[in-house]
Coordinates of C-alpha atoms in Angstrom, one line a residue:
X1 CA -40.3 52.2 -21.2
X2 CA -42.2 51.0 -18.2
X3 CA -39.3 49.6 -16.2
X4 CA -37.2 52.7 -17.0
X5 CA -40.0 54.9 -15.9
X6 CA -40.3 52.9 -12.7
X7 CA -36.5 53.2 -12.2
X8 CA -37.0 57.1 -12.4
X9 CA -39.9 57.1 -10.2
X10 CA -38.0 55.3 -7.5
X11 CA -35.0 57.3 -7.7
X12 CA -37.2 60.7 -7.7
X13 CA -39.0 59.4 -4.5
X14 CA -35.8 58.4 -2.9
X15 CA -33.9 61.6 -3.7
X16 CA -37.0 64.0 -3.4
X17 CA -35.7 65.6 -6.8
X18 CA -38.4 67.5 -8.8
X19 CA -36.1 66.7 -11.7
X20 CA -34.0 63.6 -12.5
X21 CA -31.3 63.2 -15.0
X22 CA -30.4 59.6 -15.6
X23 CA -28.4 58.0 -18.1
X24 CA -30.1 55.7 -20.6
X25 CA -28.1 53.4 -22.7
X26 CA -28.8 53.4 -26.3
X27 CA -27.6 50.6 -28.6
X28 CA -26.2 53.2 -31.1
X29 CA -27.8 51.4 -34.0
X30 CA -30.3 54.2 -35.1
X31 CA -29.2 53.8 -38.7
X32 CA -30.7 50.8 -40.3
X33 CA -27.2 49.8 -41.9
X34 CA -25.8 49.2 -38.4
X35 CA -28.5 46.8 -37.2
X36 CA -26.4 43.9 -37.6
X37 CA -23.0 45.5 -37.5
X38 CA -20.5 44.0 -35.0
X39 CA -18.8 46.4 -32.5
X40 CA -19.7 48.4 -29.5
X41 CA -21.9 51.4 -30.5
X42 CA -23.7 51.9 -27.2
X43 CA -23.8 55.3 -25.7
X44 CA -25.2 57.0 -22.6
X45 CA -28.1 59.3 -23.4
X46 CA -29.5 61.8 -21.1
X47 CA -33.0 60.8 -19.8
X48 CA -34.8 63.7 -17.8
X49 CA -37.9 63.5 -15.9
X50 CA -39.8 65.9 -13.9
X51 CA -42.2 65.3 -10.8
X52 CA -44.8 66.9 -9.0
X53 CA -46.9 65.4 -6.5
X54 CA -49.5 64.0 -8.7
X55 CA -47.4 62.9 -11.7
X56 CA -48.6 59.6 -12.9
X57 CA -46.7 56.6 -14.1
X58 CA -48.1 57.0 -17.8
X59 CA -46.7 60.7 -17.8
X60 CA -43.4 59.5 -16.6
X61 CA -43.4 56.8 -19.4
X62 CA -44.1 59.6 -21.8
X63 CA -41.1 61.7 -20.5
X64 CA -38.9 58.7 -20.8
X65 CA -40.1 58.0 -24.4
X66 CA -39.8 61.6 -25.6
X67 CA -36.2 61.9 -23.7
X68 CA -35.0 58.8 -25.3
X69 CA -36.2 59.8 -28.7
X70 CA -34.4 63.0 -28.5
X71 CA -31.3 61.5 -27.1
X72 CA -31.0 58.8 -29.8
X73 CA -31.6 61.6 -32.3
X74 CA -28.4 63.6 -31.3
X75 CA -26.3 60.6 -29.9
X76 CA -24.1 60.3 -33.1
X77 CA -22.9 63.8 -32.6
X78 CA -21.9 63.3 -29.0
X79 CA -18.2 63.5 -28.5
X80 CA -16.3 61.5 -25.9
X81 CA -16.0 64.7 -23.9
X82 CA -19.8 65.1 -24.0
X83 CA -20.0 61.3 -22.8
X84 CA -17.8 62.1 -19.9
X85 CA -19.7 65.1 -18.9
X86 CA -23.0 63.0 -19.0
X87 CA -21.3 60.4 -16.9
X88 CA -20.5 63.1 -14.2
X89 CA -24.0 64.5 -14.3
X90 CA -26.0 61.3 -14.4
X91 CA -25.4 59.3 -11.3
X92 CA -27.6 56.6 -12.4
X93 CA -27.9 54.6 -15.5
X94 CA -30.5 52.2 -17.1
X95 CA -30.3 49.6 -19.9
X96 CA -32.9 47.1 -21.4
X97 CA -32.0 44.6 -23.9
X98 CA -34.3 42.4 -25.6
X99 CA -32.5 39.3 -26.4
X100 CA -35.0 36.8 -28.0
X101 CA -33.5 33.3 -28.2
X102 CA -30.9 33.8 -25.4
X103 CA -31.5 32.0 -22.1
X104 CA -31.9 34.7 -19.2
X105 CA -29.5 34.2 -16.2
X106 CA -32.2 35.4 -13.8
X107 CA -35.9 35.5 -14.1
X108 CA -38.1 37.8 -12.2
X109 CA -35.5 38.9 -9.7
X110 CA -33.1 41.9 -9.5
X111 CA -29.5 40.5 -8.9
X112 CA -27.0 42.8 -7.1
X113 CA -23.4 43.2 -8.2
X114 CA -20.9 45.4 -6.5
X115 CA -18.3 47.0 -8.9
X116 CA -14.9 46.3 -7.7
X117 CA -13.4 49.7 -8.1
X118 CA -15.0 53.3 -9.0
X119 CA -15.6 53.6 -12.7
X120 CA -16.3 56.4 -14.9
X121 CA -20.1 56.9 -15.5
X122 CA -23.0 56.1 -13.4
X123 CA -22.5 54.8 -9.9
X124 CA -25.7 53.0 -9.7
X125 CA -26.8 51.1 -12.9
X126 CA -29.9 49.0 -13.4
X127 CA -30.2 46.6 -16.4
X128 CA -32.7 44.3 -17.7
X129 CA -32.4 41.3 -20.1
X130 CA -35.5 40.1 -21.7
X131 CA -34.9 36.3 -22.9
X132 CA -36.2 33.2 -23.0
X133 CA -39.6 34.0 -21.8
X134 CA -38.4 35.9 -18.9
X135 CA -36.8 39.0 -17.6
X136 CA -33.9 39.3 -15.5
X137 CA -32.4 42.3 -13.8
X138 CA -29.2 43.4 -12.5
X139 CA -28.3 46.4 -10.2
X140 CA -24.7 47.3 -10.3
X141 CA -23.4 49.9 -7.8
X142 CA -20.0 51.4 -7.1
X143 CA -19.2 50.1 -3.5
X144 CA -17.2 53.3 -2.9
X145 CA -20.3 55.2 -3.0
X146 CA -22.9 53.0 -1.5
X147 CA -22.7 49.8 0.7
X148 CA -24.3 46.5 -0.2
X149 CA -27.2 47.1 2.5
X150 CA -27.9 50.3 0.8
X151 CA -28.0 48.7 -2.7
X152 CA -30.1 45.9 -1.4
X153 CA -32.7 48.2 0.0
X154 CA -32.8 50.1 -3.2
X155 CA -33.4 46.7 -5.0
X156 CA -36.2 45.8 -2.6
X157 CA -37.9 49.1 -3.0
X158 CA -37.5 48.9 -6.9
X159 CA -39.3 45.4 -6.6
X160 CA -42.1 46.8 -4.4
X161 CA -42.6 49.8 -6.7
X162 CA -42.7 47.6 -9.7
X163 CA -45.5 45.4 -8.2
X164 CA -47.3 48.4 -7.3
X165 CA -47.1 49.9 -10.7
X166 CA -48.2 46.6 -12.4
X167 CA -51.3 46.6 -10.1
X168 CA -52.2 50.1 -10.6
X169 CA -50.2 51.9 -13.3
X170 CA -52.5 55.1 -13.4
X171 CA -51.8 56.2 -9.8
X172 CA -49.3 58.8 -9.1
X173 CA -45.6 57.8 -8.7
X174 CA -45.5 59.3 -5.3
X175 CA -48.2 56.8 -4.0
X176 CA -46.6 53.7 -5.8

C-alpha cells in the first residue's frame, strides 16, 4: 500500500490532478479455492485517489486500501469490455508481487523498460517484486507516448519521493 500510495502521490503531483484514477493489478484470486490454481487470473481494477494541498501520505494509503478492497470485491464481475474501458481511462498501472523464495532481479532500484509497441491498457506501468530479502522495481512505458528521458525523470522523482516518504511519512504528499 505504501508503494502504490507513493506512486499515486507522484502522479498527482506531476499532473496537478485533484483526482487520479490508476489501474491496480489484482491477482484475481479473491476466493480461497483459487489460491494455488494455475492460470492467469490477474485483472486491472480501478484505484481512485483524491488530493487537496494538505492530503497526507497515510490518507492516500487509506484511499488506496479502500479502493483496492472495493475493486477486488467486484472484479469477478468485470467483463472484457469493462477491462478495456478501464485500460483506456487509467493511463497508469501499478502492481506489487510478494514472491518469497524467488531471487529478485534488481534490489533497491527502479529499472526502466520501454514497451516495443503501443499496447492496450496503461501506458505507464510501475511494478515491484519483493523477493530474496529485497524489493526490485520496474517502470514500463509506451515509447510512443513518452520518451526515455521523460521515463527516467519519472523514475528519478519517484525514488526521491519514496526516500522522503520513508523519512517523514506523516507529511502532506505535496511536500514530499
